[in-house]
Coordinates of C-alpha atoms in Angstrom, one line a residue:
M24 CA -94.9 -37.3 182.5
E25 CA -93.4 -37.9 178.8
Q26 CA -90.2 -34.7 180.0
T27 CA -89.8 -37.1 183.3
L28 CA -89.4 -40.4 181.3
L29 CA -87.4 -38.4 178.6
F30 CA -84.7 -37.9 182.2
A31 CA -85.1 -42.0 183.7
T32 CA -84.0 -43.3 180.3
L33 CA -81.0 -40.6 179.7
L34 CA -79.9 -41.5 183.2
L35 CA -80.7 -44.9 183.6
G36 CA -79.3 -45.7 179.9
A37 CA -75.6 -43.1 180.8
A38 CA -74.9 -45.6 183.6
V39 CA -75.3 -48.2 181.7
I40 CA -73.1 -47.4 179.1
A41 CA -71.1 -45.7 181.1
V42 CA -70.4 -47.5 184.5
P43 CA -69.3 -51.1 183.1
L44 CA -67.3 -49.2 180.8
A45 CA -65.6 -47.5 184.1
A46 CA -65.2 -50.6 185.8
R47 CA -64.4 -52.4 183.3
L48 CA -61.2 -50.0 182.5
G49 CA -60.2 -50.6 186.4
L50 CA -61.8 -47.0 187.0
G51 CA -64.6 -47.8 190.1
S52 CA -68.2 -47.6 189.9
V53 CA -68.0 -43.9 191.2
L54 CA -66.0 -42.6 188.2
G55 CA -67.9 -43.8 186.0
Y56 CA -71.7 -42.5 187.3
L57 CA -69.8 -39.1 187.4
L58 CA -68.8 -39.4 184.0
A59 CA -72.0 -40.0 182.9
G60 CA -72.9 -36.5 184.6
V61 CA -71.2 -34.9 182.5
A62 CA -72.1 -36.8 179.5
I63 CA -75.8 -35.4 180.2
G64 CA -75.3 -32.4 181.8
P65 CA -75.7 -30.2 178.8
I66 CA -78.8 -31.8 177.8
I67 CA -80.7 -31.8 181.6
G68 CA -79.1 -28.7 182.1
A69 CA -80.9 -27.0 185.8
E70 CA -83.0 -29.7 186.4
A71 CA -79.7 -31.2 187.7
A72 CA -80.1 -29.5 191.0
E73 CA -83.8 -30.1 191.1
L74 CA -82.6 -34.3 191.1
Q75 CA -79.9 -33.7 193.3
H76 CA -83.0 -33.0 196.3
V77 CA -83.5 -36.5 195.9
A78 CA -80.5 -38.3 194.8
E79 CA -79.3 -37.2 198.2
F80 CA -81.6 -39.2 200.2
G81 CA -79.0 -41.6 198.8
V82 CA -76.5 -41.0 201.0
V83 CA -79.3 -40.7 203.9
M84 CA -79.6 -44.5 203.2
M85 CA -76.2 -45.5 203.3
L86 CA -75.4 -44.0 206.6
F87 CA -78.5 -46.2 207.5
L88 CA -76.9 -48.9 206.6
I89 CA -73.4 -48.2 208.3
G90 CA -75.2 -47.6 211.9
L91 CA -76.7 -50.7 211.5
E92 CA -73.2 -53.1 210.8
L93 CA -72.4 -50.9 214.2
E94 CA -72.9 -51.8 218.0
P95 CA -74.0 -49.6 220.5
A96 CA -70.9 -50.9 221.5
A97 CA -68.4 -50.0 218.7
L98 CA -70.0 -46.6 218.3
W99 CA -68.3 -45.4 221.6
G100 CA -65.5 -47.1 221.5
M101 CA -64.8 -45.4 218.9
R102 CA -64.9 -42.3 221.1
H103 CA -61.3 -41.3 220.8
K104 CA -61.4 -41.1 217.2
L105 CA -64.5 -39.1 216.5
I106 CA -63.3 -36.2 219.1
G107 CA -59.7 -36.8 218.2
L108 CA -58.6 -37.3 214.6
G109 CA -62.2 -35.9 213.5
G110 CA -61.5 -33.2 215.7
L111 CA -58.3 -32.1 214.5
Q112 CA -59.2 -33.3 211.2
I113 CA -61.7 -30.6 211.2
G114 CA -59.9 -28.4 213.1
G115 CA -57.0 -28.1 210.9
T116 CA -57.8 -28.2 207.7
T117 CA -60.5 -25.8 208.3
V118 CA -57.4 -23.2 210.2
L119 CA -55.1 -23.4 207.0
L120 CA -58.2 -23.6 204.5
M121 CA -58.9 -19.9 206.2
G122 CA -55.3 -19.0 205.9
L123 CA -55.2 -20.0 202.2
F124 CA -58.2 -17.7 201.4
L125 CA -57.2 -14.8 203.6
A126 CA -54.7 -14.5 201.7
L127 CA -56.1 -14.5 198.0
G128 CA -58.6 -11.0 199.7
Q129 CA -60.7 -13.0 201.4
P130 CA -62.7 -10.8 204.9
W131 CA -62.4 -13.9 207.1
P132 CA -66.0 -14.5 207.7
T133 CA -66.0 -15.6 204.4
A134 CA -63.3 -17.4 204.8
L135 CA -63.8 -18.8 208.0
A136 CA -67.3 -20.3 206.6
I137 CA -65.0 -21.8 202.8
G138 CA -62.6 -23.4 205.7
L139 CA -65.3 -25.5 207.2
I140 CA -67.0 -25.9 204.2
F141 CA -63.7 -27.5 202.4
A142 CA -63.5 -29.5 205.8
L143 CA -65.7 -31.4 205.3
S144 CA -65.0 -35.5 202.6
S145 CA -67.8 -36.9 200.4
T146 CA -69.3 -40.0 202.4
A147 CA -71.0 -41.2 198.8
I148 CA -67.8 -41.3 197.2
V149 CA -65.9 -42.8 200.0
L150 CA -67.6 -45.4 201.2
Q151 CA -69.1 -46.4 197.8
T152 CA -65.3 -46.9 197.7
L153 CA -64.2 -48.3 200.3
S154 CA -67.3 -50.8 200.3
E155 CA -66.0 -52.0 196.5
K156 CA -62.7 -51.9 197.0
G157 CA -63.4 -54.3 200.9
L158 CA -61.5 -51.4 202.7
M159 CA -64.1 -50.5 204.5
Q160 CA -62.2 -53.0 208.3
T161 CA -58.7 -52.2 207.3
T162 CA -57.0 -49.5 209.6
G163 CA -56.7 -47.4 206.9
G164 CA -60.9 -47.9 206.5
R165 CA -61.5 -47.7 210.1
N166 CA -60.0 -44.4 210.8
I167 CA -61.7 -42.7 207.2
F168 CA -65.0 -43.8 208.9
S169 CA -64.3 -42.0 212.0
V170 CA -63.4 -39.0 210.4
L171 CA -66.5 -38.7 208.2
L172 CA -68.9 -39.9 210.9
T173 CA -67.7 -36.3 213.5
Q174 CA -67.7 -34.6 209.9
D175 CA -71.5 -35.5 209.3
I176 CA -71.9 -34.3 213.2
A177 CA -70.9 -31.2 212.8
V178 CA -72.4 -30.5 210.3
I179 CA -75.2 -29.7 212.4
P180 CA -72.7 -27.3 214.8
M181 CA -71.6 -25.5 211.0
L182 CA -75.0 -25.0 210.2
A183 CA -75.5 -23.1 213.9
L184 CA -72.6 -20.8 213.4
L185 CA -73.1 -19.7 209.6
P186 CA -75.6 -16.9 209.8
L187 CA -73.4 -15.5 212.3
L188 CA -70.6 -15.1 209.8
A189 CA -72.9 -12.8 207.7
V190 CA -71.5 -9.7 206.1
R191 CA -75.9 -8.6 206.6
A192 CA -76.4 -10.9 209.0
P193 CA -80.3 -11.7 209.3
A194 CA -82.1 -10.9 212.8
T195 CA -82.0 -13.6 214.6
V196 CA -84.2 -13.3 217.2
Q197 CA -88.0 -12.1 217.1
P198 CA -89.7 -8.9 218.6
D199 CA -91.5 -11.4 220.7
G200 CA -88.1 -13.2 221.8
S201 CA -88.3 -16.0 220.1
V202 CA -85.7 -17.4 218.1
A203 CA -86.1 -18.6 214.5
I204 CA -84.1 -21.7 213.6
A205 CA -82.9 -21.5 209.6
T206 CA -82.0 -24.6 208.2
A207 CA -80.1 -26.1 205.1
A208 CA -83.7 -26.6 203.9
D209 CA -84.4 -22.5 203.4
D210 CA -81.8 -23.0 200.1
G211 CA -85.1 -21.5 198.2
H212 CA -87.2 -24.7 199.6
H213 CA -89.0 -23.7 202.3
A214 CA -90.0 -26.5 204.4
L215 CA -91.6 -27.0 207.5
S216 CA -90.2 -27.4 211.0
L217 CA -91.1 -27.5 214.2
V218 CA -88.4 -25.2 215.9
E219 CA -89.1 -21.8 214.0
G220 CA -90.0 -18.8 215.9
L221 CA -89.4 -20.5 219.5
P222 CA -87.0 -19.8 222.2
G223 CA -83.5 -21.2 222.4
W224 CA -84.5 -23.5 225.2
G225 CA -87.6 -24.7 223.5
V226 CA -85.8 -25.6 220.1
T227 CA -83.0 -27.5 222.3
L228 CA -85.8 -29.3 224.5
V229 CA -87.7 -30.3 220.8
T230 CA -84.3 -31.4 219.1
I231 CA -83.5 -33.3 222.8
A232 CA -87.2 -35.3 221.9
A233 CA -86.7 -35.7 218.6
V234 CA -83.9 -37.8 219.0
A235 CA -84.9 -39.6 222.5
A236 CA -88.2 -40.7 220.1
V237 CA -85.8 -41.9 216.6
I238 CA -83.7 -44.1 219.8
L239 CA -87.3 -45.6 222.1
V240 CA -89.0 -46.3 219.0
G241 CA -86.7 -48.1 218.1
I242 CA -85.5 -50.4 221.0
Y243 CA -89.6 -50.4 221.2
L244 CA -91.5 -50.2 218.5
T245 CA -90.0 -51.9 215.7
R246 CA -90.0 -56.0 216.5
P247 CA -93.5 -55.1 216.8
V248 CA -94.2 -53.8 213.8
F249 CA -92.0 -56.7 212.0
R250 CA -94.1 -59.1 213.8
Y251 CA -97.1 -58.0 213.0
I252 CA -96.3 -57.3 209.3
H253 CA -94.2 -61.1 209.0
Q254 CA -97.9 -62.6 209.9
A255 CA -98.9 -61.0 206.7
R256 CA -96.3 -62.7 204.9
L257 CA -95.8 -60.6 201.8
R258 CA -92.5 -59.7 201.6
E259 CA -93.1 -56.0 199.6
M260 CA -94.5 -54.7 203.0
Y261 CA -91.0 -55.6 204.3
T262 CA -90.0 -53.7 202.1
A263 CA -92.2 -50.9 202.6
F264 CA -91.8 -50.5 206.3
A265 CA -87.6 -50.2 206.3
L266 CA -89.0 -47.0 203.8
L267 CA -91.0 -46.1 206.0
I268 CA -88.1 -46.3 209.1
V269 CA -85.6 -44.0 206.6
V270 CA -88.2 -41.8 205.3
S271 CA -90.1 -41.2 208.3
I272 CA -86.8 -40.7 210.1
A273 CA -85.6 -38.4 207.9
A274 CA -88.2 -35.9 207.6
L275 CA -88.3 -35.8 211.6
M276 CA -84.8 -34.7 211.1
G277 CA -85.1 -31.6 209.1
L278 CA -88.4 -30.6 211.2
V279 CA -86.2 -30.0 214.1
G280 CA -83.3 -28.6 211.7
L281 CA -81.0 -31.7 212.2
S282 CA -78.8 -33.7 209.3
A283 CA -81.2 -36.4 207.7
A284 CA -78.6 -38.9 207.1
L285 CA -77.3 -38.5 210.7
G286 CA -80.7 -39.6 212.4
T287 CA -80.5 -42.5 210.4
F288 CA -77.2 -43.2 210.9
L289 CA -78.2 -43.1 215.0
A290 CA -81.3 -45.3 214.6
G291 CA -79.7 -47.7 211.8
V292 CA -77.1 -48.1 215.5
V293 CA -80.2 -48.3 217.6
L294 CA -81.2 -51.0 215.5
A295 CA -77.5 -52.9 215.1
N296 CA -78.8 -55.3 217.7
S297 CA -82.3 -56.5 216.1
E298 CA -82.7 -59.6 214.8
F299 CA -84.3 -57.7 211.8
R300 CA -81.3 -55.9 210.7
H301 CA -79.7 -58.6 208.0
E302 CA -84.0 -58.5 206.4
L303 CA -83.9 -53.9 206.7
E304 CA -80.4 -54.7 205.0
S305 CA -81.1 -56.7 202.1
D306 CA -84.4 -54.6 201.4
L307 CA -82.3 -51.4 201.6
E308 CA -80.0 -52.3 199.7
P309 CA -81.2 -51.9 196.4
F310 CA -82.6 -48.2 196.7
K311 CA -79.5 -47.5 198.4
G312 CA -77.3 -48.5 195.1
L313 CA -79.8 -46.7 192.5
L314 CA -80.0 -43.8 194.8
L315 CA -76.4 -42.8 195.2
G316 CA -76.0 -43.1 191.7
L317 CA -77.6 -41.1 190.8
F318 CA -76.5 -38.8 193.6
F319 CA -72.8 -39.1 191.8
I320 CA -74.4 -38.3 188.9
T321 CA -75.9 -35.1 189.7
V322 CA -72.2 -34.5 191.0
G323 CA -70.9 -34.8 187.7
A324 CA -74.3 -32.8 185.6
G325 CA -74.0 -29.8 188.4
I326 CA -70.0 -29.1 187.4
D327 CA -70.2 -25.4 185.4
F328 CA -67.8 -25.9 182.4
D329 CA -68.6 -22.0 181.4
I330 CA -66.5 -21.2 184.4
L331 CA -64.5 -23.3 184.3
M332 CA -63.2 -22.8 180.3
G333 CA -63.3 -18.9 181.6
E334 CA -60.3 -19.1 184.3
P335 CA -59.3 -22.6 184.2
A336 CA -56.0 -21.8 185.8
R337 CA -57.2 -20.5 188.3
I338 CA -60.6 -23.0 189.4
L339 CA -58.1 -25.8 189.0
G340 CA -55.3 -24.1 191.6
L341 CA -58.1 -24.0 194.0
T342 CA -58.8 -27.5 193.6
A343 CA -55.4 -28.4 193.6
A344 CA -54.9 -26.6 197.1
V345 CA -58.1 -27.2 198.8
I346 CA -56.8 -31.6 197.8
F347 CA -53.1 -30.9 198.8
I348 CA -53.7 -28.6 201.7
K349 CA -56.5 -31.3 203.1
G350 CA -54.1 -33.9 202.1
A351 CA -50.9 -32.6 204.4
V352 CA -53.6 -32.6 207.6
L353 CA -54.4 -35.6 207.4
Y354 CA -51.2 -37.3 206.4
A355 CA -50.1 -35.4 209.7
L356 CA -52.7 -36.9 211.6
A357 CA -52.0 -40.8 210.2
V358 CA -48.1 -40.1 211.6
V359 CA -48.9 -38.6 215.1
F360 CA -51.9 -41.2 215.6
G361 CA -49.5 -44.2 214.3
I362 CA -51.5 -45.0 211.2
A363 CA -48.9 -46.2 209.2
G364 CA -47.7 -48.0 206.0
R365 CA -50.8 -48.4 203.3
A366 CA -53.1 -47.3 205.7
R367 CA -51.7 -43.9 205.8
W368 CA -51.6 -43.2 201.8
L369 CA -55.4 -45.0 202.1
F370 CA -56.3 -41.9 205.5
T371 CA -54.5 -39.3 203.1
L372 CA -56.0 -40.1 199.8
A373 CA -59.1 -40.6 200.1
L374 CA -60.7 -38.0 202.7
A375 CA -58.9 -34.9 201.0
Q376 CA -61.9 -33.8 198.5
A377 CA -64.1 -31.8 199.8
G378 CA -67.7 -33.4 200.5
E379 CA -71.6 -33.6 198.7
F380 CA -72.4 -31.4 202.6
G381 CA -70.7 -29.0 200.7
F382 CA -73.5 -28.3 198.2
V383 CA -75.7 -27.0 201.0
L384 CA -73.2 -25.4 203.2
I385 CA -72.7 -23.8 200.2
A386 CA -75.9 -22.7 199.0
F387 CA -77.0 -21.5 202.9
S388 CA -74.2 -19.9 203.0
T389 CA -74.6 -17.8 200.3
Q390 CA -78.8 -17.4 201.5
Q391 CA -77.3 -15.8 204.7
S392 CA -75.5 -13.1 202.7
V393 CA -71.7 -15.0 204.1
L394 CA -70.9 -15.7 200.0
P395 CA -71.5 -13.6 197.4
D396 CA -73.4 -15.7 194.1
A397 CA -69.5 -15.7 191.9
L398 CA -67.7 -16.9 194.5
A399 CA -70.4 -18.9 196.0
A400 CA -70.4 -20.8 192.1
D401 CA -67.0 -20.8 191.8
L402 CA -66.2 -22.4 195.0
L403 CA -69.9 -25.5 193.8
L404 CA -67.3 -26.2 191.1
V405 CA -64.2 -26.6 193.2
V406 CA -65.9 -29.1 195.2
A407 CA -67.8 -30.5 192.3
L408 CA -64.2 -31.2 190.5
S409 CA -62.3 -32.4 193.9
M410 CA -65.2 -35.4 194.5
L411 CA -64.6 -35.8 190.3
V412 CA -60.6 -36.2 191.3
T413 CA -61.4 -39.2 194.7
P414 CA -61.8 -42.1 191.8
L415 CA -58.3 -41.4 190.2
L416 CA -56.7 -40.2 194.4
F417 CA -57.6 -44.4 194.7
I418 CA -56.0 -45.5 191.9
L419 CA -53.1 -43.6 193.0
Y420 CA -53.5 -45.5 196.0
E421 CA -53.2 -47.8 194.7
K422 CA -50.2 -47.9 193.0
L423 CA -48.0 -47.2 196.0
S424 CA -49.3 -49.7 197.6
H425 CA -48.2 -52.5 195.6
R426 CA -44.4 -50.6 195.7
M427 CA -44.6 -50.8 199.3
D428 CA -43.7 -53.9 201.9
V429 CA -47.1 -54.4 203.1
S430 CA -45.8 -57.5 205.6
A431 CA -43.4 -54.5 206.8
D432 CA -45.8 -51.3 207.3
Q433 CA -49.3 -52.4 207.0
P434 CA -50.7 -52.2 210.8
A435 CA -53.3 -55.5 211.7
D436 CA -56.9 -54.6 211.9
D437 CA -59.0 -53.6 214.8
I438 CA -60.9 -56.6 215.2
D439 CA -64.0 -55.5 216.2
E440 CA -66.0 -58.9 216.9
Q441 CA -65.7 -61.9 218.2
G442 CA -66.9 -65.5 216.6
T443 CA -67.3 -69.0 217.3
V444 CA -64.6 -70.0 215.4
I445 CA -61.3 -69.0 214.6
V446 CA -60.3 -69.7 210.8
A447 CA -56.3 -68.5 210.8
G448 CA -54.9 -68.2 207.3
I449 CA -57.9 -67.6 204.4
G450 CA -55.9 -69.6 201.4
R451 CA -57.5 -72.3 199.5
F452 CA -58.1 -75.0 202.3
G453 CA -58.7 -71.9 204.5
Q454 CA -61.3 -71.0 202.1
V455 CA -62.9 -74.0 201.6
V456 CA -63.5 -74.8 205.6
N457 CA -64.9 -71.0 206.4
R458 CA -67.9 -71.4 203.7
L459 CA -68.6 -74.0 205.4
V460 CA -68.8 -73.1 208.3
Q461 CA -70.4 -69.5 207.6
S462 CA -73.1 -71.2 205.5
S463 CA -74.4 -74.2 208.0
G464 CA -75.4 -70.9 210.3
F465 CA -71.8 -70.7 212.1
S466 CA -70.6 -67.4 213.3
T467 CA -66.3 -67.1 212.2
I468 CA -63.0 -64.8 212.7
V469 CA -61.4 -64.9 210.0
L470 CA -57.5 -64.0 209.8
D471 CA -54.1 -63.9 207.3
S472 CA -51.4 -62.4 207.5
N473 CA -51.7 -61.5 204.0
L474 CA -53.6 -57.8 203.2
E475 CA -53.9 -59.0 199.3
T476 CA -55.5 -62.3 200.3
V477 CA -57.8 -60.7 202.8
Q478 CA -59.2 -57.7 200.8
L479 CA -59.7 -60.4 197.5
M480 CA -61.5 -62.5 199.9
R481 CA -63.5 -59.1 201.2
T482 CA -64.6 -58.0 197.7
F483 CA -66.5 -61.7 197.4
G484 CA -68.9 -60.4 200.5
F485 CA -67.0 -62.8 202.7
K486 CA -65.0 -60.7 206.2
G487 CA -62.0 -61.0 207.5
Y488 CA -59.2 -59.1 209.6
F489 CA -55.2 -58.8 208.2
G490 CA -52.9 -59.8 211.0
D491 CA -50.8 -62.6 211.9
P492 CA -52.8 -65.5 213.7
T493 CA -49.8 -66.2 215.9
R494 CA -49.0 -63.1 217.2
P495 CA -51.2 -63.3 221.0
D496 CA -53.1 -60.3 220.7
I497 CA -54.1 -61.3 217.8
L498 CA -55.2 -64.2 218.6
H499 CA -57.0 -62.6 221.8
A500 CA -59.3 -60.1 220.3
A501 CA -60.6 -62.4 217.7
G502 CA -61.7 -64.1 221.0
L503 CA -59.7 -67.1 222.0
A504 CA -60.3 -66.8 225.3
D505 CA -64.2 -68.0 224.0
A506 CA -64.4 -69.8 220.9
K507 CA -65.2 -73.0 220.3
V508 CA -62.7 -74.2 217.6
L509 CA -59.6 -73.1 216.5
V510 CA -58.5 -73.5 212.7
V511 CA -55.2 -73.5 211.2
A512 CA -53.8 -73.3 207.7
L513 CA -51.3 -71.6 207.5
D514 CA -48.9 -72.4 204.8
G515 CA -46.0 -72.0 207.1
K516 CA -45.3 -75.5 209.6
K517 CA -43.1 -73.7 211.9
E518 CA -46.0 -70.6 212.8
A519 CA -48.9 -73.2 212.4
V520 CA -46.7 -75.5 214.9
T521 CA -46.8 -72.5 216.7
L522 CA -49.7 -71.0 216.6
V523 CA -51.2 -74.2 218.0
K524 CA -48.7 -75.2 220.7
Y525 CA -49.8 -71.4 222.7
A526 CA -53.5 -71.8 221.8
R527 CA -52.8 -76.0 223.1
A528 CA -50.9 -73.5 226.6
Q529 CA -53.8 -71.4 226.8
R530 CA -57.1 -72.9 226.4
P531 CA -56.3 -77.0 227.1
D532 CA -60.9 -77.5 226.0
L533 CA -60.0 -76.0 223.2
H534 CA -60.7 -78.3 219.8
I535 CA -57.7 -77.4 217.0
V536 CA -58.5 -79.0 213.8
A537 CA -55.2 -77.9 211.8
R538 CA -53.7 -78.3 208.0
A539 CA -50.4 -80.3 207.6
R540 CA -48.1 -80.5 204.7
D541 CA -47.1 -83.9 204.8
R542 CA -46.4 -87.0 207.9
V543 CA -43.9 -85.0 209.1
H544 CA -45.5 -82.1 210.0
V545 CA -48.9 -84.5 211.1
Y546 CA -46.9 -85.3 214.2
E547 CA -45.1 -82.0 214.4
L548 CA -48.9 -80.9 215.2
Y549 CA -50.1 -83.8 216.7
A550 CA -47.1 -83.5 219.2
A551 CA -48.1 -79.3 219.8
G552 CA -52.0 -80.6 221.0
A553 CA -54.0 -80.5 217.3
N554 CA -57.0 -82.7 218.1
D555 CA -58.0 -83.1 214.3
I556 CA -54.8 -83.3 211.6
V557 CA -56.2 -82.8 208.2
R558 CA -53.4 -83.8 205.0
E559 CA -54.0 -81.4 202.4
M560 CA -53.2 -83.2 199.9
F561 CA -55.1 -86.4 200.7
D562 CA -58.5 -86.4 200.8
S563 CA -58.3 -85.2 197.3
S564 CA -55.7 -88.5 196.4
L565 CA -58.3 -90.6 198.2
R566 CA -61.1 -89.4 195.2
A567 CA -58.4 -89.9 192.6
G568 CA -57.6 -92.9 194.0
R569 CA -61.3 -94.6 194.2
Y570 CA -61.9 -92.8 191.2
V571 CA -59.0 -95.6 189.6
L572 CA -60.7 -97.8 191.1
E573 CA -63.8 -97.1 189.4
N574 CA -62.7 -97.2 186.1
L575 CA -59.9 -101.0 187.2
G576 CA -64.1 -102.5 187.2
L577 CA -65.2 -102.3 190.6
S578 CA -68.6 -100.9 191.8
E579 CA -69.5 -97.7 192.7
F580 CA -69.7 -99.7 196.2
E581 CA -66.6 -101.4 196.5
A582 CA -64.5 -98.9 195.4
S583 CA -65.9 -96.3 198.1
E584 CA -65.5 -98.8 200.9
A585 CA -61.9 -99.2 199.8
E586 CA -61.2 -95.3 200.4
M587 CA -63.0 -95.3 203.5
A588 CA -61.5 -98.5 204.9
F589 CA -58.1 -96.4 204.0
Y590 CA -58.3 -93.8 205.1
H591 CA -59.7 -95.4 208.9
Y592 CA -56.7 -97.6 208.1
D593 CA -54.3 -94.8 207.4
R594 CA -55.4 -92.5 210.8
H595 CA -54.9 -95.5 212.6
T596 CA -51.7 -95.5 211.4
L597 CA -50.3 -92.4 211.9
R598 CA -51.5 -92.7 215.8
D599 CA -49.1 -95.5 216.0
L600 CA -46.5 -94.0 214.3
A601 CA -46.6 -90.8 215.8
E602 CA -45.0 -92.7 219.0
V603 CA -42.0 -93.8 217.8
W604 CA -41.9 -90.7 215.5
D605 CA -38.5 -89.0 216.8
P606 CA -37.8 -85.1 216.0
N607 CA -34.1 -85.3 216.6
V608 CA -34.0 -88.2 214.1
P609 CA -34.5 -88.3 210.4
I610 CA -37.8 -90.6 209.5
S611 CA -34.9 -92.6 206.6
K612 CA -32.6 -94.0 210.0
N613 CA -35.2 -94.0 212.8
Q614 CA -35.1 -98.2 212.6
A615 CA -38.2 -98.4 214.9
Y616 CA -40.1 -95.9 212.7
I617 CA -39.1 -97.5 210.0
D618 CA -39.7 -101.1 211.1
R619 CA -43.0 -100.3 211.7
A620 CA -44.3 -98.4 208.7
K621 CA -43.0 -101.8 206.9
A622 CA -45.2 -104.0 209.7
A623 CA -48.5 -101.7 208.7
N624 CA -47.6 -101.5 204.8
R625 CA -48.3 -105.5 205.0
D626 CA -51.2 -105.0 207.5
L627 CA -52.6 -102.4 205.5
E628 CA -52.8 -104.8 202.4
S629 CA -54.7 -107.6 204.4
A630 CA -57.8 -105.3 205.0
L631 CA -57.9 -103.7 202.1
T632 CA -58.5 -107.5 200.1
E633 CA -60.1 -108.6 203.3
K634 CA -62.7 -105.0 203.2
L635 CA -62.9 -105.7 199.0
D636 CA -64.0 -109.8 199.7
E637 CA -67.2 -107.9 202.7
A638 CA -67.7 -106.1 200.1
E639 CA -68.4 -108.1 197.1
R640 CA -70.3 -110.7 198.7
A641 CA -72.8 -107.8 200.0
S642 CA -73.5 -106.5 196.5
G643 CA -73.6 -109.3 195.2
A644 CA -71.9 -108.9 192.0
A645 CA -69.5 -111.3 190.3
T646 CA -66.0 -110.1 190.9
P647 CA -64.9 -108.1 188.9
L648 CA -61.2 -108.3 188.7
G649 CA -60.4 -111.6 187.5
G650 CA -57.7 -113.5 190.2
R651 CA -57.8 -111.5 192.8
T652 CA -60.0 -113.0 195.4
S653 CA -57.1 -116.0 195.2
Q654 CA -54.9 -113.5 196.0
K655 CA -56.3 -113.6 200.2

């Protein structure tokens, strides 16, 4: 008990010290966890491997939560990237790395196994970092996710293939004709299995039945159970049920020899349309964060510095070669698939490392006599070092991206959802509108052509898409055909008018709320078809004027009445002046406009004086400003 508490104290203490420090230095939380593991590695020693079995559950939870964000239709829409982009990445990387290790004198079965192991990237580190930096919904982030998902799926056939590459392959056919299925659980930790000893067709049926059970339970059983728990009115029961879902699915996948991460991802996709999705996310998010942090610490603690110090050139050279070869394959695929600009560098650098499944496959390959022990130790160190370098690759991406012309090279994001309200422009004005509408329970789709602004709002938990809102294809992808309201909050006056004209032509029934820079812009937007036009400085100026009146002696009620009277009269005047405004004649030379504006100002003065007198009589207060009523 005391030893367990001591380990917990070391892990938490190292994380509390290292992670905030790394974040303050701009290195990211992942590198902080890895460095914390490096620091306490000599203390916890062999216990790091035992802790890693628990910590890997954080990866399982992360994939479940990612699945909750993906509807089945969205996953089906990714099929071309999963098969094409992800499949080519695995195939190309495997072939090139296999060639490298053949050149280093390894036999072809061993070289092929190493190529397969290093073809995988770190789902945990990459997705965690993308989420922290608000890059998940960018073009690069979505392509990265497609490749990572393909890699996780590919682990299953890899586990089936690796025993066939064994130098002294163990018998896979039993005397009675049954097939023994080896899984990653055989790495010294014998686990129960529902498929061990079954013939091949039996293994297939049991596996399909397990996957079908996950889908059917997710569709038909979770809702009744959630309603049953809801009646208990106990908050902790929601958390218990959320953990039960993840743990039970992970256990079931292990029993049939499938990836627990893949199984829970599938369950998350099934539950993506559930009304309890947000409840599950909020319950599991703290556990995911802690377990992922523990996983990264164990990776850092698992680095064997004795091997590194013994042959630093060889180990570091292998690590650099793996990263370079994977990066070259990824960059080539980015060119072929049209991933350009910042997205290309993000795609290349984010996936260039080896992944956590490499630890599982190396241990499994050693147990199956595919890899000798000495080589396996070197490969484990290369995997860990490449993962340790990943946060630095993200920093390199940020340095490169700052030197690039975002508007010229960055492709627009893929918009995978639609909302009731489309907000075009997310500057100071659009941010307030978006927050108010979302906080009131309505869905919004935010579009902006400034990538840094979109990434900043993602950092604070607000979803947005990078793209030019004036482009018809992006506007229609955001749901122009079905939206109820379009908010035009673009900085450019011409762009705003262009957008209003196009939206009005496409949707005569659409309600358009537009932001105007000045009075002339109001008239332009009015002519283009906007329903409600808000001058960006008007409301704040009115409020400032009300404060002035209050400090000159008017009561709050009288000042408020004056403010509202001015507001309504000015809006009426704007509509009236819009009738005589001519875009081809400067206002200073438009005599009809000048005459009507002068008359409107005289009427406004009289209207305000009358309104203040009414307010005074209603409040029963004395005249606050001497002589005001006599001016009437």
